[in-house]
mmCIF file of C-alpha atoms and ligand atoms in Angstrom:
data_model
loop_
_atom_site.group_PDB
_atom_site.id
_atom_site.type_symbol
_atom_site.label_atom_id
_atom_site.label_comp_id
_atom_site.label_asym_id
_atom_site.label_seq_id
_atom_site.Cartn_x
_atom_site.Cartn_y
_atom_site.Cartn_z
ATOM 1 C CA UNK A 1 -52.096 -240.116 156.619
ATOM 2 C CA UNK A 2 -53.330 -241.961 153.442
ATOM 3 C CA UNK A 3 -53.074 -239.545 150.468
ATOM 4 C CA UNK A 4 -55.694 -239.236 147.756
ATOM 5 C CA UNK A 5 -56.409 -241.511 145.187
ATOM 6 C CA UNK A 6 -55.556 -239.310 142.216
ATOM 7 C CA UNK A 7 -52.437 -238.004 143.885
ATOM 8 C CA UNK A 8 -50.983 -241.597 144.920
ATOM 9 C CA UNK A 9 -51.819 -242.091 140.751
ATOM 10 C CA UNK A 10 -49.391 -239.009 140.088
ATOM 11 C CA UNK A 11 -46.823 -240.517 142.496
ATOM 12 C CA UNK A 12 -47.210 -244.003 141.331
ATOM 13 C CA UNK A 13 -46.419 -242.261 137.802
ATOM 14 C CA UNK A 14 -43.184 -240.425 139.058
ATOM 15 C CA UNK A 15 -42.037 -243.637 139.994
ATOM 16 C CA UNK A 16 -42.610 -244.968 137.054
ATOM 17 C CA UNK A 17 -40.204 -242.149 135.225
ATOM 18 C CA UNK A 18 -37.641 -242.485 137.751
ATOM 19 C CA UNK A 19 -36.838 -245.970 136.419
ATOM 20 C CA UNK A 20 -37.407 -244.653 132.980
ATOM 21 C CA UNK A 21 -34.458 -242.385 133.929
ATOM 22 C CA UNK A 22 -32.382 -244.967 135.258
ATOM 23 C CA UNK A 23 -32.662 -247.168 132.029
ATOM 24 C CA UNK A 24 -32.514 -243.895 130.251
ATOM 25 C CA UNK A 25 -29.082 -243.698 131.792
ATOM 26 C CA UNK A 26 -28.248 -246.898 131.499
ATOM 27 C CA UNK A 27 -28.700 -247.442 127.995
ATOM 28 C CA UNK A 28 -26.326 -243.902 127.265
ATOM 29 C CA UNK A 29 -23.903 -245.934 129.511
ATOM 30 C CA UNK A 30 -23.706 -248.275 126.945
ATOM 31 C CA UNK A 31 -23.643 -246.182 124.061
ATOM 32 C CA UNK A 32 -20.735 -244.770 125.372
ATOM 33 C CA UNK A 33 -19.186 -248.152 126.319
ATOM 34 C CA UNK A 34 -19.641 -248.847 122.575
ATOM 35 C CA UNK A 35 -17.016 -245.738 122.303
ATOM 36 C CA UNK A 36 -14.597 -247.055 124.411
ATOM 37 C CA UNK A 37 -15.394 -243.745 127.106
ATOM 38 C CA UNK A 38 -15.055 -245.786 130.314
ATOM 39 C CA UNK A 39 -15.240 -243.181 132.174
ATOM 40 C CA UNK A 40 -18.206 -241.850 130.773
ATOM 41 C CA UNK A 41 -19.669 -244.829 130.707
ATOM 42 C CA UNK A 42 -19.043 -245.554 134.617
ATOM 43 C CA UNK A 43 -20.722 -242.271 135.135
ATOM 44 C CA UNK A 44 -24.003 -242.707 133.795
ATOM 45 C CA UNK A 45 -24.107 -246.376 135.030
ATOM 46 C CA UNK A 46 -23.501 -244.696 138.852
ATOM 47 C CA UNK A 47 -26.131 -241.951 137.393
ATOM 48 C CA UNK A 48 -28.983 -244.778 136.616
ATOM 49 C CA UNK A 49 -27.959 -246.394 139.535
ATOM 50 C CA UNK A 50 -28.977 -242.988 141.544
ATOM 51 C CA UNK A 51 -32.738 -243.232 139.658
ATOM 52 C CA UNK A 52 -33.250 -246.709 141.356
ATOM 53 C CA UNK A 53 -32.944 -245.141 144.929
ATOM 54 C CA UNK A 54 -34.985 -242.021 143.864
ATOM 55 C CA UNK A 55 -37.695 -244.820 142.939
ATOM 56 C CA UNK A 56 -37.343 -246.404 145.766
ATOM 57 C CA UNK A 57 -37.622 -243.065 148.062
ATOM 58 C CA UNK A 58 -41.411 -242.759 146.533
ATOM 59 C CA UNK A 59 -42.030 -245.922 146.721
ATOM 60 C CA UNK A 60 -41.014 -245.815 150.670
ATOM 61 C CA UNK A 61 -43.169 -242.881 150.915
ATOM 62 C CA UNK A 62 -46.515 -244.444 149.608
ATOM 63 C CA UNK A 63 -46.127 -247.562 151.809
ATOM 64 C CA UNK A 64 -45.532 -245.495 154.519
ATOM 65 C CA UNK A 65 -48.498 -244.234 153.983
ATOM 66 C CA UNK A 66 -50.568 -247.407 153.329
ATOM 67 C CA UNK A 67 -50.829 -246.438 149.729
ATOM 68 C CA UNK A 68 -50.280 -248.432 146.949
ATOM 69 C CA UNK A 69 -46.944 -248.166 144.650
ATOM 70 C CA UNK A 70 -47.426 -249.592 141.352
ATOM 71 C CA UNK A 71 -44.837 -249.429 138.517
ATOM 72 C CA UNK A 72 -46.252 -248.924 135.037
ATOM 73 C CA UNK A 73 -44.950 -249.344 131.469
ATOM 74 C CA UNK A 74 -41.696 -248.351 130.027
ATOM 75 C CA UNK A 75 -40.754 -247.377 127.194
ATOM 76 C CA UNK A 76 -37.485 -245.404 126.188
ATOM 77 C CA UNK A 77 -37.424 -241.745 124.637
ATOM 78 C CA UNK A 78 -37.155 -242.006 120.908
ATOM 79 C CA UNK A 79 -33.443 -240.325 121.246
ATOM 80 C CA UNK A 80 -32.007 -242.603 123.579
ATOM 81 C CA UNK A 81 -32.087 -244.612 120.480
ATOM 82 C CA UNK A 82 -30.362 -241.854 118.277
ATOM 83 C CA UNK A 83 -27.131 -241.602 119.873
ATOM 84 C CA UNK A 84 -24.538 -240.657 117.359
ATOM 85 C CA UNK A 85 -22.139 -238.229 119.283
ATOM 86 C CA UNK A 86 -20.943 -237.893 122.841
ATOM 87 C CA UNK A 87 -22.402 -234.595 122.886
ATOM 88 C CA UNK A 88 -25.912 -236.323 121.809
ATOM 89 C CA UNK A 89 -25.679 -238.640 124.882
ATOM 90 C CA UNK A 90 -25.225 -235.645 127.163
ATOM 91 C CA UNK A 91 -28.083 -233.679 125.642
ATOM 92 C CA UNK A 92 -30.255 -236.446 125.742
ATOM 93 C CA UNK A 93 -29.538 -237.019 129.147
ATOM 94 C CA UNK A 94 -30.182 -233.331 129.753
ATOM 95 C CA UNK A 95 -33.617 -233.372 128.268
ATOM 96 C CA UNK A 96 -34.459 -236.345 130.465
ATOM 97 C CA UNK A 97 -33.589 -234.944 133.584
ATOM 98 C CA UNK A 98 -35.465 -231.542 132.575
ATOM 99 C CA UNK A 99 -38.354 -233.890 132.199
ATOM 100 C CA UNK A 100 -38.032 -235.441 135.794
ATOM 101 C CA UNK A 101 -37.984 -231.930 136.804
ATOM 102 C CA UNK A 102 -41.039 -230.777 135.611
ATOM 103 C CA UNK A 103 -42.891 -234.219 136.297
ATOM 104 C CA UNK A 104 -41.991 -233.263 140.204
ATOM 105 C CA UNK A 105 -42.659 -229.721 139.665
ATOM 106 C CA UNK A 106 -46.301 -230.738 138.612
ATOM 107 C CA UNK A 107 -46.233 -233.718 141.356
ATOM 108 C CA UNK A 108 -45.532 -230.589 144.060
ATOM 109 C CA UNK A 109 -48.175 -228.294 142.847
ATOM 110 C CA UNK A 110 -51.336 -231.540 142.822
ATOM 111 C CA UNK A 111 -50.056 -232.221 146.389
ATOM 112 C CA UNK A 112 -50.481 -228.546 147.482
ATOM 113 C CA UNK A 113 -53.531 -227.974 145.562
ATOM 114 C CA UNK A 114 -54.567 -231.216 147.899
ATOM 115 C CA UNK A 115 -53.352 -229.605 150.996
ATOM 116 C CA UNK A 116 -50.883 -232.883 151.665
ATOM 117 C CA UNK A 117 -49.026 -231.572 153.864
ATOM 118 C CA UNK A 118 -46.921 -235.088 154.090
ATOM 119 C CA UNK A 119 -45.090 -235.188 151.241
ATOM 120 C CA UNK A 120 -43.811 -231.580 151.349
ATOM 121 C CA UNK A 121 -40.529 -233.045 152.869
ATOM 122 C CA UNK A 122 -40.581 -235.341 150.470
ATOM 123 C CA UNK A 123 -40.782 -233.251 147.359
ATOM 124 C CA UNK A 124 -38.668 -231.022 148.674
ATOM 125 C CA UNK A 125 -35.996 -232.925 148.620
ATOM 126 C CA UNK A 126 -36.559 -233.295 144.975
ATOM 127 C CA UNK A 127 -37.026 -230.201 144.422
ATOM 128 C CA UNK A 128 -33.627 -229.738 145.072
ATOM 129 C CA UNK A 129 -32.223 -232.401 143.553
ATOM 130 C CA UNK A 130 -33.558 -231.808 140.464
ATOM 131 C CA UNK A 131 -31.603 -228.381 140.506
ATOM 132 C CA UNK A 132 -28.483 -229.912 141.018
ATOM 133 C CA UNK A 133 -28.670 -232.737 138.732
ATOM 134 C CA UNK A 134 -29.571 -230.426 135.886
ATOM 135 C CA UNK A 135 -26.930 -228.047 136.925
ATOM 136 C CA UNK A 136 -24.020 -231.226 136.731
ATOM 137 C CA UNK A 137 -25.529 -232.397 133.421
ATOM 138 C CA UNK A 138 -25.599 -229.168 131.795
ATOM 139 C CA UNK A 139 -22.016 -228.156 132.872
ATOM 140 C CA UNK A 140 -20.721 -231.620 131.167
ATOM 141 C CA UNK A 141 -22.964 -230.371 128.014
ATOM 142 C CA UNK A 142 -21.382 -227.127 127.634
ATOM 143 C CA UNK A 143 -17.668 -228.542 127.946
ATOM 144 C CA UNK A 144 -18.753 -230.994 125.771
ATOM 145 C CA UNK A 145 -19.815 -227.595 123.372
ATOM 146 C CA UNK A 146 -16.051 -226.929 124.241
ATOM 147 C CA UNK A 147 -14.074 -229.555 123.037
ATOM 148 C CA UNK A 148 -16.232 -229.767 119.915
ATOM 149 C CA UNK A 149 -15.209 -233.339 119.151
ATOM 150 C CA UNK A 150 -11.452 -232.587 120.418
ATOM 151 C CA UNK A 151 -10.345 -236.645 120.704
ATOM 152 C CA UNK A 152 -7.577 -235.884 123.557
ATOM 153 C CA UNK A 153 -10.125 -232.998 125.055
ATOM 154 C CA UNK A 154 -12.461 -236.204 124.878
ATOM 155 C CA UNK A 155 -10.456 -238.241 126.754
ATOM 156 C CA UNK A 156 -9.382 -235.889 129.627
ATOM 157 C CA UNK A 157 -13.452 -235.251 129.942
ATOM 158 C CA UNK A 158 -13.851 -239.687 130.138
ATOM 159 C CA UNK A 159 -11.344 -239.599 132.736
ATOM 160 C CA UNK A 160 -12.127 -236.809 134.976
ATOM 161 C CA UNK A 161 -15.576 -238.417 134.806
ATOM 162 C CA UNK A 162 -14.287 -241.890 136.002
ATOM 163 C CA UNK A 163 -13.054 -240.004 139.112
ATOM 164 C CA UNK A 164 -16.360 -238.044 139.393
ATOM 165 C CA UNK A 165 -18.688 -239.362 142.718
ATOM 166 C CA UNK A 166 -22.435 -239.264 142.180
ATOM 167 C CA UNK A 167 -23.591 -236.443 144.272
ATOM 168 C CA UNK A 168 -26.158 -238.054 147.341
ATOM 169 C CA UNK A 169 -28.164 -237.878 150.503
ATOM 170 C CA UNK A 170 -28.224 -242.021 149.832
ATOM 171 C CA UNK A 171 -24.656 -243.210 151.988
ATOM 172 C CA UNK A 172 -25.121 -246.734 150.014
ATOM 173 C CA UNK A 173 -26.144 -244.931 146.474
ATOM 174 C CA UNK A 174 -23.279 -244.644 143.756
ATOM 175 C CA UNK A 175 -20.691 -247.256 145.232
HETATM 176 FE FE1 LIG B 201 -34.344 -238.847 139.614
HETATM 177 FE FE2 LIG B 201 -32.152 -237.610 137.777
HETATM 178 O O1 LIG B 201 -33.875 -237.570 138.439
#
């Protein structure tokens, strides 16, 4: 069933910040590219790669439902640009995906207060996501916090992370 006018404008906006979090993530990529952190680097790239399919699953959802996707202006969070530490790419990351998670919080409560019962699967899912991708973010903050600018604690971090698989439901997302 066709969903509401003003809540296909709230999910045509959480696409919208999905690829703002993939470009979000791609851009910290190549901050940390520009520190020679490979594996770091790889990471995030996989990471933004994951927004693209969480795009794409709303986007799915709304044609589905003979509604109208529509992606709307980007522009990047003012400390993407601010990068100065590996720590500050994390946290920035962190604050990003915090965002996403409220944005779908919000997303869940206008479909309820619409009664549409559709997308409950839907959001669901995110709902869940959302806890686990702030949960993996936040653990590489705090050991991060740990190594406190450590260069070979640094390094052992870049490569664990090059070995690291993208947590997903997607079987072609992250390769
Ligand atoms: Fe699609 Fe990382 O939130």
């Amino acid at each position: 069933m066709k969903m509401k006018a003003a809540l296909e404008k709230k999910f045509n906006a959480q696409i919208t910040l999905e690829f703002e979090a993939s470009l979000v993530y791609r851009q910290l990529g190549i901050e940390m590219d520009q520190r020679d952190l490979p594996g770091m680097a790889g990471w995030l790239r996989r990471q933004a790669d994951e927004e693209i399919v969480h795009a794409n699953k709303f986007i799915d959802h709304l044609n589905d439902r003979d509604n109208h996707p529509v992606i709307g202006n980007i522009t990047l969070p003012p400390s993407v640009a601010k990068i100065d530490s590996v720590l500050s790419c994390f946290e920035a990351a962190l604050k990003h995906e915090q965002k996403v998670s409220e944005s779908i919080r919000d997303l869940y409560r206008a479909a309820e207060a619409d009664g549409d019962l559709d997308s409950r699967p839907l959001l669901n899912w995110f709902l869940d996501e959302q806890i686990e991708e702030e949960a993996t973010v936040s653990e590489i903050v705090s050991r991060i916090e740990l190594i406190n600018d450590d260069g070979p604690g640094l390094l052992r971090l870049d490569a664990e992370l090059a070995e690291r698989p993208i947590r997903s439901t997607e079987p072609t997302a992250g390769k």
